[in-house]
Amino acid sequence: MEPSVWKVVIVLSLVVGPISTKAGTGSNESKFVATHEWQEIKEGEAIPQGLHVRINLTTGKKEAKLLDPDDGGADSSSLSMVPGEKLKDHHVQGDSGGDPQTVAGMKLEALREALKDIPANTYEEEADTDNTVRTRFKSYEQIKQELKDANVELKSDSEIMTDLFSRFDQALQKAAGTPERQELDVLFEDLEYLAHQIDNALQFIDRGGVEKIIWPSINRTDDTQMRTKALKLLGTIVQNNPKAKVALIERNGGSNLLSALGRATTTDEISAALYAFGGLVRKFPFAQKQLLTPHGYSVLYGVWEKKVELKVKVKVLQLIADVLVDYGNAVAAGQSDSTTVEQYRSTKLPDGLERTEFCKHAGTFFHQQKAALIPEDNLTDETVKALQACKQLCHETWSQCPLFRHTLLVLRNNLDHRLDDDGELVEYRREIKSSIDGLLVDLYGQPKDEL
């Protein structure tokens, strides 16, 4: 069925008395035998009274059938649209010997002309000019004035940000009481919301927001909550925003951020710092070259020794795994252009990880967190996936470490014993167990049942 072409089938339905398709009533006329199905009335056939007769203008033939009870014996006519060719001109002669056939008193020619006026499913758009646009739509200033008259103030993102900057300075100048604390929290939330848009994030940097808001807040040694919110805001600014990353590096933001991560001691603050640090270095080899140095790795490994929640420590392992995967994808043959390959190679990421004994530190962390990982299916899954991403670099170290293998087997066997504890987690636990089995095979061959 072709949707672009349609034909009109015009069906004339009548209930008539005896007629003949040929003038005169000779004795040689064949007799029409009516049924409840439409049949063509052949030339010269006479039909009895009380039949339902129609003329199909597509074929130009007359058809008849017995009158259905639902028809009610009344004259009727119908028009329908069906897929096919365009309407053809069928010269169907009436019984009178050549007069044009009519439908409900309308001549066919007039009917065809009327059909031309039926609108198609296309609509012509009014050609807009500058005047019509100004007439039909209100300007921003008009809307703003009307809302102002209704005691509703309309502001653009830029105007809102200007207002937030001013309010922030005023809040910092006041004493650190409860009202001011709440005001600062609201300001950080509003700024973070705006910074999710790339243009707003760049505008925040251009207006000196890093120097005026983020660095002063991060350096407030007596206010952990404010430092945490500033780090979250910074992380939002640099997430998937290459220009913001470059601007932050130009403002010595990398070293300041690394120092903030090293000073952080609480779960929330370290989590926010890792969020910002990861947003800056991921897929940005220039920042990796500056920050993933022996000092940078020392700060990252140091998080594993702090008394914070396990989920934060796992984030460190995930961050290193992510940059290592990015490096491998970039330098793989034919995957990137020569400039990108050169930028990633200049970071010397694998060499830096080896010199700082990342594989040894990661293995120790994994073994030390064995008991904490057992009941945490999600963290176990994230940890094993991060270890898999690093297995090529650390194969030699981990394959020769009995404690590493022991930890994998403990986690695997505990998952196996808990498969049926929760019906909704059965498939997820099986996936984690399968990942552990794969890592065991890669490092040690087929795992044994005993510990």
Short mmCIF file of C-alpha atoms in Angstrom, two decimals:
data_model
loop_
_atom_site.label_atom_id
_atom_site.label_comp_id
_atom_site.label_asym_id
_atom_site.label_seq_id
_atom_site.Cartn_x
_atom_site.Cartn_y
_atom_site.Cartn_z
CA MET A 1 0.00 0.00 0.00
CA GLU A 2 1.56 3.30 -1.08
CA PRO A 3 0.67 6.13 1.32
CA SER A 4 1.46 8.93 -1.08
CA VAL A 5 -1.21 8.12 -3.66
CA TRP A 6 -4.94 7.91 -2.94
CA LYS A 7 -8.00 7.32 -5.05
CA VAL A 8 -11.57 8.19 -4.35
CA VAL A 9 -14.14 5.45 -4.70
CA ILE A 10 -17.53 7.04 -5.03
CA VAL A 11 -20.27 4.54 -4.45
CA LEU A 12 -23.85 5.32 -5.42
CA SER A 13 -26.28 3.18 -3.45
CA LEU A 14 -29.92 3.12 -4.37
CA VAL A 15 -32.94 1.00 -3.70
CA VAL A 16 -34.75 0.83 -7.00
CA GLY A 17 -37.56 -0.88 -8.81
CA PRO A 18 -37.05 -3.17 -11.79
CA ILE A 19 -34.49 -1.78 -14.23
CA SER A 20 -32.52 -2.99 -17.15
CA THR A 21 -29.05 -2.09 -18.23
CA LYS A 22 -30.30 -1.94 -21.81
CA ALA A 23 -33.16 0.12 -23.22
CA GLY A 24 -36.23 -1.91 -23.91
CA THR A 25 -37.48 -5.17 -22.43
CA GLY A 26 -37.05 -7.89 -24.93
CA SER A 27 -37.72 -11.56 -24.29
CA ASN A 28 -34.06 -12.38 -24.85
CA GLU A 29 -32.97 -10.53 -21.70
CA SER A 30 -31.14 -12.68 -19.16
CA LYS A 31 -32.46 -12.65 -15.61
CA PHE A 32 -30.36 -11.32 -12.70
CA VAL A 33 -30.30 -13.69 -9.71
CA ALA A 34 -29.77 -11.56 -6.60
CA THR A 35 -27.86 -12.66 -3.46
CA HIS A 36 -26.69 -10.90 -0.33
CA GLU A 37 -23.30 -10.27 -2.05
CA TRP A 38 -22.66 -7.51 -4.56
CA GLN A 39 -22.81 -8.74 -8.15
CA GLU A 40 -22.23 -6.96 -11.40
CA ILE A 41 -25.35 -6.30 -13.49
CA LYS A 42 -24.38 -7.42 -16.94
CA GLU A 43 -25.44 -5.64 -20.07
CA GLY A 44 -29.04 -6.56 -20.91
CA GLU A 45 -29.89 -8.10 -17.53
CA ALA A 46 -33.18 -7.10 -15.89
CA ILE A 47 -33.31 -6.93 -12.12
CA PRO A 48 -36.35 -7.32 -9.88
CA GLN A 49 -37.72 -4.71 -7.48
CA GLY A 50 -36.41 -4.15 -3.97
CA LEU A 51 -32.69 -4.66 -4.66
CA HIS A 52 -29.87 -2.52 -3.37
CA VAL A 53 -28.18 -1.07 -6.47
CA ARG A 54 -24.97 0.93 -6.72
CA ILE A 55 -22.73 2.37 -9.39
CA ASN A 56 -19.01 2.03 -8.70
CA LEU A 57 -17.31 4.92 -10.47
CA THR A 58 -13.95 3.19 -10.27
CA THR A 59 -15.10 0.37 -12.56
CA GLY A 60 -18.02 2.14 -14.19
CA LYS A 61 -20.19 -0.91 -13.52
CA LYS A 62 -23.57 -1.30 -11.86
CA GLU A 63 -23.83 -3.77 -8.99
CA ALA A 64 -26.80 -5.09 -7.02
CA LYS A 65 -27.60 -7.32 -4.06
CA LEU A 66 -30.54 -8.21 -1.83
CA LEU A 67 -31.54 -5.49 0.58
CA ASP A 68 -30.05 -6.02 4.06
CA PRO A 69 -32.32 -5.36 7.05
CA ASP A 70 -29.84 -2.78 8.35
CA ASP A 71 -30.21 -0.74 5.19
CA GLY A 72 -33.77 0.18 6.18
CA GLY A 73 -34.91 0.49 2.58
CA ALA A 74 -33.87 4.12 2.37
CA ASP A 75 -31.87 5.70 -0.39
CA SER A 76 -28.28 6.28 0.60
CA SER A 77 -24.96 7.32 -0.84
CA SER A 78 -21.39 7.14 0.47
CA LEU A 79 -17.91 8.43 -0.23
CA SER A 80 -14.73 6.69 0.95
CA MET A 81 -10.98 7.16 0.59
CA VAL A 82 -8.90 4.08 -0.16
CA PRO A 83 -5.24 3.69 -1.19
CA GLY A 84 -4.64 3.44 -4.89
CA GLU A 85 -4.60 5.57 -7.98
CA LYS A 86 -6.12 8.97 -8.41
CA LEU A 87 -9.79 9.38 -9.28
CA LYS A 88 -10.48 8.47 -12.89
CA ASP A 89 -13.24 9.87 -15.07
CA HIS A 90 -15.73 7.05 -15.70
CA HIS A 91 -18.46 7.83 -18.22
CA VAL A 92 -21.28 5.76 -16.84
CA GLN A 93 -24.55 6.00 -18.73
CA GLY A 94 -27.84 6.00 -16.92
CA ASP A 95 -30.95 4.04 -17.95
CA SER A 96 -32.28 7.04 -19.77
CA GLY A 97 -29.65 6.64 -22.50
CA GLY A 98 -26.73 8.96 -21.89
CA ASP A 99 -27.55 11.55 -19.22
CA PRO A 100 -24.77 12.03 -16.65
CA GLN A 101 -25.33 10.02 -13.50
CA THR A 102 -26.02 11.92 -10.29
CA VAL A 103 -25.42 11.22 -6.62
CA ALA A 104 -27.99 12.64 -4.19
CA GLY A 105 -29.01 15.09 -6.86
CA MET A 106 -25.47 16.31 -7.56
CA LYS A 107 -23.94 15.80 -10.98
CA LEU A 108 -20.69 13.84 -11.01
CA GLU A 109 -18.76 16.72 -12.52
CA ALA A 110 -19.90 19.01 -9.72
CA LEU A 111 -19.05 16.30 -7.20
CA ARG A 112 -15.53 15.97 -8.58
CA GLU A 113 -15.06 19.72 -8.34
CA ALA A 114 -16.28 19.64 -4.75
CA LEU A 115 -13.78 16.92 -3.89
CA LYS A 116 -10.95 19.17 -5.06
CA ASP A 117 -11.81 21.56 -2.25
CA ILE A 118 -11.32 18.96 0.48
CA PRO A 119 -8.23 20.15 2.38
CA ALA A 120 -5.19 17.90 2.50
CA ASN A 121 -3.05 17.36 5.60
CA THR A 122 -0.75 20.23 4.69
CA TYR A 123 -0.87 23.70 6.10
CA GLU A 124 0.77 26.74 4.73
CA GLU A 125 2.72 28.68 7.31
CA GLU A 126 2.27 32.36 7.46
CA ALA A 127 5.37 34.12 6.24
CA ASP A 128 6.81 35.93 9.25
CA THR A 129 8.30 39.31 8.87
CA ASP A 130 9.96 41.45 11.52
CA ASN A 131 6.69 43.32 12.00
CA THR A 132 4.54 40.20 12.36
CA VAL A 133 7.00 38.70 14.84
CA ARG A 134 6.95 41.86 16.91
CA THR A 135 3.17 41.88 16.73
CA ARG A 136 2.63 38.23 17.64
CA PHE A 137 5.35 37.84 20.30
CA LYS A 138 6.27 40.01 23.23
CA SER A 139 9.83 41.04 23.84
CA TYR A 140 11.76 40.03 26.95
CA GLU A 141 11.54 43.59 28.24
CA GLN A 142 7.75 43.69 27.74
CA ILE A 143 7.29 40.39 29.59
CA LYS A 144 9.62 41.55 32.33
CA GLN A 145 7.70 44.81 32.78
CA GLU A 146 4.32 43.07 32.85
CA LEU A 147 5.53 40.60 35.47
CA LYS A 148 7.01 43.45 37.47
CA ASP A 149 3.64 45.19 37.42
CA ALA A 150 2.18 41.96 38.83
CA ASN A 151 4.83 41.92 41.60
CA VAL A 152 6.69 39.06 39.87
CA GLU A 153 10.34 39.65 39.01
CA LEU A 154 11.88 37.92 35.98
CA LYS A 155 15.66 37.49 35.83
CA SER A 156 18.04 35.84 33.40
CA ASP A 157 20.69 33.36 34.61
CA SER A 158 23.30 36.08 34.30
CA GLU A 159 21.29 38.46 36.46
CA ILE A 160 20.67 35.72 39.03
CA MET A 161 24.38 34.95 39.20
CA THR A 162 25.22 38.62 39.74
CA ASP A 163 22.73 38.73 42.58
CA LEU A 164 24.16 35.53 44.12
CA PHE A 165 27.70 36.96 44.03
CA SER A 166 26.54 40.09 45.85
CA ARG A 167 24.60 38.14 48.46
CA PHE A 168 27.55 35.82 49.05
CA ASP A 169 29.89 38.72 49.86
CA GLN A 170 27.35 40.12 52.30
CA ALA A 171 26.87 36.77 54.01
CA LEU A 172 30.63 36.27 54.46
CA GLN A 173 31.01 39.69 56.07
CA LYS A 174 28.47 38.83 58.77
CA ALA A 175 29.15 36.76 61.83
CA ALA A 176 28.94 32.98 61.31
CA GLY A 177 25.59 32.62 63.05
CA THR A 178 22.77 30.23 62.17
CA PRO A 179 20.87 32.61 59.82
CA GLU A 180 24.07 33.33 57.87
CA ARG A 181 24.92 29.62 57.75
CA GLN A 182 21.54 28.83 56.19
CA GLU A 183 21.92 31.70 53.74
CA LEU A 184 25.31 30.39 52.58
CA ASP A 185 23.91 26.88 52.12
CA VAL A 186 21.13 28.23 49.91
CA LEU A 187 23.60 30.30 47.90
CA PHE A 188 25.82 27.28 47.22
CA GLU A 189 22.80 25.21 46.15
CA ASP A 190 21.66 27.94 43.74
CA LEU A 191 25.14 28.35 42.27
CA GLU A 192 25.53 24.60 41.85
CA TYR A 193 22.19 24.46 40.04
CA LEU A 194 23.28 27.19 37.62
CA ALA A 195 26.71 25.62 37.10
CA HIS A 196 25.20 22.46 35.63
CA GLN A 197 24.88 24.45 32.39
CA ILE A 198 28.20 24.76 30.60
CA ASP A 199 27.77 28.44 29.68
CA ASN A 200 26.86 29.36 33.25
CA ALA A 201 29.88 27.49 34.57
CA LEU A 202 32.18 29.41 32.24
CA GLN A 203 30.53 32.67 33.21
CA PHE A 204 31.07 31.84 36.87
CA ILE A 205 34.80 31.41 36.19
CA ASP A 206 35.04 34.56 34.04
CA ARG A 207 33.43 36.62 36.79
CA GLY A 208 36.06 35.47 39.26
CA GLY A 209 33.85 33.01 41.08
CA VAL A 210 36.75 30.63 41.69
CA GLU A 211 38.82 33.36 43.36
CA LYS A 212 35.94 35.10 45.14
CA ILE A 213 33.91 32.11 46.33
CA ILE A 214 35.56 28.70 45.94
CA TRP A 215 39.12 29.30 47.20
CA PRO A 216 38.09 31.42 50.22
CA SER A 217 35.51 28.77 51.15
CA ILE A 218 37.94 25.85 50.75
CA ASN A 219 40.50 27.63 52.94
CA ARG A 220 38.11 28.15 55.87
CA THR A 221 39.79 25.80 58.32
CA ASP A 222 36.99 26.09 60.87
CA ASP A 223 34.07 25.25 58.55
CA THR A 224 34.01 21.71 57.15
CA GLN A 225 30.50 22.11 55.77
CA MET A 226 31.41 25.18 53.75
CA ARG A 227 34.55 23.51 52.37
CA THR A 228 32.46 20.53 51.29
CA LYS A 229 29.90 22.66 49.48
CA ALA A 230 32.63 24.65 47.72
CA LEU A 231 34.26 21.42 46.52
CA LYS A 232 30.92 20.12 45.23
CA LEU A 233 30.39 23.38 43.35
CA LEU A 234 33.86 23.12 41.83
CA GLY A 235 33.18 19.52 40.79
CA THR A 236 29.95 20.56 39.07
CA ILE A 237 31.77 23.33 37.18
CA VAL A 238 34.43 21.06 35.67
CA GLN A 239 32.28 18.00 34.92
CA ASN A 240 32.30 17.38 31.15
CA ASN A 241 33.37 20.98 30.57
CA PRO A 242 36.77 21.11 28.80
CA LYS A 243 36.95 24.91 28.76
CA ALA A 244 36.29 25.06 32.49
CA LYS A 245 39.03 22.48 33.10
CA VAL A 246 41.53 24.55 31.15
CA ALA A 247 40.49 27.73 32.95
CA LEU A 248 40.89 26.06 36.33
CA ILE A 249 44.37 24.74 35.50
CA GLU A 250 45.36 28.25 34.36
CA ARG A 251 44.30 29.52 37.79
CA ASN A 252 46.48 26.99 39.60
CA GLY A 253 43.31 25.15 40.51
CA GLY A 254 44.81 21.67 40.26
CA SER A 255 47.37 22.10 43.04
CA ASN A 256 44.85 23.88 45.28
CA LEU A 257 42.39 21.04 44.76
CA LEU A 258 45.03 18.42 45.51
CA SER A 259 45.92 20.24 48.74
CA ALA A 260 42.25 20.35 49.72
CA LEU A 261 41.98 16.61 49.14
CA GLY A 262 45.04 15.97 51.29
CA ARG A 263 43.64 18.10 54.17
CA ALA A 264 40.14 16.60 54.09
CA THR A 265 39.30 14.18 56.90
CA THR A 266 35.54 13.53 56.77
CA THR A 267 33.63 11.25 54.43
CA ASP A 268 31.58 14.05 52.87
CA GLU A 269 34.52 16.39 52.32
CA ILE A 270 36.78 13.70 50.82
CA SER A 271 33.91 12.54 48.60
CA ALA A 272 33.36 16.10 47.33
CA ALA A 273 37.10 16.60 46.78
CA LEU A 274 37.37 13.36 44.79
CA TYR A 275 34.34 14.42 42.76
CA ALA A 276 36.09 17.67 41.81
CA PHE A 277 39.53 16.09 41.35
CA GLY A 278 38.14 13.29 39.18
CA GLY A 279 36.11 15.73 37.09
CA LEU A 280 39.31 17.69 36.41
CA VAL A 281 41.69 14.87 35.47
CA ARG A 282 39.37 12.46 33.61
CA LYS A 283 39.86 12.72 29.83
CA PHE A 284 42.25 15.65 30.34
CA PRO A 285 45.85 14.45 29.87
CA PHE A 286 47.32 17.89 30.54
CA ALA A 287 45.87 17.87 34.07
CA GLN A 288 46.96 14.26 34.56
CA LYS A 289 50.51 15.20 33.66
CA GLN A 290 50.48 18.01 36.24
CA LEU A 291 48.64 16.28 39.08
CA LEU A 292 49.27 12.54 38.79
CA THR A 293 52.79 12.86 40.11
CA PRO A 294 54.39 10.96 43.02
CA HIS A 295 52.91 13.59 45.36
CA GLY A 296 49.49 13.30 43.73
CA TYR A 297 49.49 9.51 43.97
CA SER A 298 50.60 9.76 47.60
CA VAL A 299 47.57 11.93 48.38
CA LEU A 300 45.25 9.48 46.62
CA TYR A 301 46.71 6.39 48.29
CA GLY A 302 46.51 8.23 51.59
CA VAL A 303 42.71 8.21 51.42
CA TRP A 304 42.86 4.42 51.89
CA GLU A 305 44.44 4.96 55.29
CA LYS A 306 41.91 7.54 56.55
CA LYS A 307 39.03 6.67 58.85
CA VAL A 308 36.24 7.33 56.39
CA GLU A 309 33.49 5.24 54.85
CA LEU A 310 34.43 2.45 52.47
CA LYS A 311 32.47 3.97 49.58
CA VAL A 312 34.90 6.92 49.51
CA LYS A 313 37.95 4.65 49.47
CA VAL A 314 36.51 2.67 46.58
CA LYS A 315 36.16 5.96 44.63
CA VAL A 316 39.95 6.33 44.67
CA LEU A 317 40.37 2.92 43.06
CA GLN A 318 37.68 3.74 40.51
CA LEU A 319 39.34 7.06 39.63
CA ILE A 320 42.69 5.44 38.94
CA ALA A 321 41.02 2.65 36.96
CA ASP A 322 39.13 5.21 34.85
CA VAL A 323 42.21 7.23 33.88
CA LEU A 324 44.06 4.00 33.12
CA VAL A 325 41.26 2.85 30.81
CA ASP A 326 41.20 6.29 29.13
CA TYR A 327 44.93 6.02 28.56
CA GLY A 328 44.67 2.54 27.06
CA ASN A 329 41.83 3.55 24.74
CA ALA A 330 43.65 6.67 23.58
CA VAL A 331 46.95 5.00 22.70
CA ALA A 332 45.36 1.91 21.14
CA ALA A 333 46.23 1.59 17.45
CA GLY A 334 43.83 3.50 15.23
CA GLN A 335 41.59 4.69 18.06
CA SER A 336 42.74 8.33 18.31
CA ASP A 337 44.48 10.98 16.24
CA SER A 338 48.23 11.43 16.57
CA THR A 339 47.92 14.59 18.68
CA THR A 340 45.68 12.90 21.24
CA VAL A 341 47.95 9.86 21.37
CA GLU A 342 50.96 12.08 21.99
CA GLN A 343 49.18 14.00 24.75
CA TYR A 344 48.29 10.80 26.60
CA ARG A 345 51.72 9.25 26.11
CA SER A 346 53.30 12.36 27.59
CA THR A 347 51.56 11.64 30.91
CA LYS A 348 53.56 8.39 31.27
CA LEU A 349 50.67 7.11 33.34
CA PRO A 350 51.66 3.41 33.52
CA ASP A 351 55.22 4.35 34.51
CA GLY A 352 53.96 6.67 37.24
CA LEU A 353 51.70 3.99 38.68
CA GLU A 354 54.50 1.45 38.67
CA ARG A 355 57.01 3.82 40.32
CA THR A 356 54.55 4.61 43.11
CA GLU A 357 53.72 0.89 43.54
CA PHE A 358 50.05 1.34 42.84
CA CYS A 359 49.47 -2.41 42.41
CA LYS A 360 50.94 -3.16 45.82
CA HIS A 361 48.93 -0.41 47.52
CA ALA A 362 45.72 -1.46 45.76
CA GLY A 363 46.25 -5.12 46.71
CA THR A 364 46.82 -4.21 50.35
CA PHE A 365 43.73 -2.01 50.40
CA PHE A 366 41.66 -4.81 48.85
CA HIS A 367 42.77 -7.36 51.43
CA GLN A 368 42.29 -4.97 54.36
CA GLN A 369 38.71 -4.20 53.31
CA LYS A 370 37.75 -7.85 52.84
CA ALA A 371 35.44 -8.01 55.86
CA ALA A 372 33.82 -4.67 55.04
CA LEU A 373 33.18 -5.70 51.42
CA ILE A 374 31.46 -9.02 52.21
CA PRO A 375 28.00 -7.56 53.09
CA GLU A 376 28.23 -4.74 50.54
CA ASP A 377 27.26 -6.21 47.17
CA ASN A 378 27.35 -2.89 45.34
CA LEU A 379 30.78 -1.90 46.63
CA THR A 380 32.11 -5.39 45.93
CA ASP A 381 30.87 -5.09 42.35
CA GLU A 382 32.48 -1.65 41.89
CA THR A 383 35.75 -2.79 43.45
CA VAL A 384 36.06 -5.94 41.34
CA LYS A 385 35.29 -4.01 38.14
CA ALA A 386 37.99 -1.45 39.00
CA LEU A 387 40.48 -4.23 39.71
CA GLN A 388 39.65 -5.84 36.36
CA ALA A 389 40.43 -2.55 34.61
CA CYS A 390 43.88 -2.58 36.24
CA LYS A 391 44.67 -6.28 35.88
CA GLN A 392 46.91 -5.87 32.82
CA LEU A 393 49.13 -3.39 34.64
CA CYS A 394 49.08 -5.36 37.92
CA HIS A 395 49.01 -8.94 36.64
CA GLU A 396 52.51 -9.79 37.79
CA THR A 397 52.06 -8.32 41.29
CA TRP A 398 48.60 -9.73 42.00
CA SER A 399 49.18 -13.18 40.45
CA GLN A 400 52.03 -13.70 42.93
CA CYS A 401 50.11 -12.45 45.98
CA PRO A 402 48.36 -15.21 48.00
CA LEU A 403 46.43 -12.63 50.05
CA PHE A 404 44.93 -11.12 46.91
CA ARG A 405 43.74 -14.54 45.73
CA HIS A 406 42.47 -15.37 49.21
CA THR A 407 40.39 -12.17 49.31
CA LEU A 408 38.83 -12.92 45.90
CA LEU A 409 37.92 -16.46 47.02
CA VAL A 410 36.40 -15.26 50.30
CA LEU A 411 34.19 -12.75 48.47
CA ARG A 412 33.22 -15.35 45.86
CA ASN A 413 32.28 -18.02 48.38
CA ASN A 414 30.30 -15.63 50.53
CA LEU A 415 28.32 -14.53 47.50
CA ASP A 416 27.71 -18.16 46.62
CA HIS A 417 26.34 -18.85 50.11
CA ARG A 418 24.07 -15.79 50.00
CA LEU A 419 22.64 -16.25 46.51
CA ASP A 420 19.23 -17.34 47.75
CA ASP A 421 18.98 -14.97 50.73
CA ASP A 422 17.14 -12.37 48.67
CA GLY A 423 15.29 -13.37 45.51
CA GLU A 424 15.62 -9.89 43.99
CA LEU A 425 19.43 -9.96 44.31
CA VAL A 426 20.08 -13.46 42.98
CA GLU A 427 20.92 -12.39 39.42
CA TYR A 428 23.00 -9.42 40.57
CA ARG A 429 25.04 -11.58 42.93
CA ARG A 430 25.57 -14.12 40.20
CA GLU A 431 26.97 -11.37 37.97
CA ILE A 432 29.39 -10.26 40.70
CA LYS A 433 30.43 -13.86 41.31
CA SER A 434 31.00 -14.32 37.58
CA SER A 435 33.22 -11.21 37.52
CA ILE A 436 35.28 -12.57 40.41
CA ASP A 437 35.60 -15.94 38.66
CA GLY A 438 36.84 -14.18 35.55
CA LEU A 439 39.48 -12.28 37.50
CA LEU A 440 40.58 -15.48 39.27
CA VAL A 441 40.98 -17.25 35.95
CA ASP A 442 42.99 -14.37 34.48
CA LEU A 443 45.35 -14.26 37.46
CA TYR A 444 45.56 -17.84 38.76
CA GLY A 445 43.70 -20.19 36.44
CA GLN A 446 40.55 -22.02 37.52
CA PRO A 447 39.63 -21.19 41.17
CA LYS A 448 39.54 -23.92 43.78
CA ASP A 449 36.57 -24.60 46.05
CA GLU A 450 38.53 -24.48 49.26
CA LEU A 451 40.02 -21.32 50.74
#
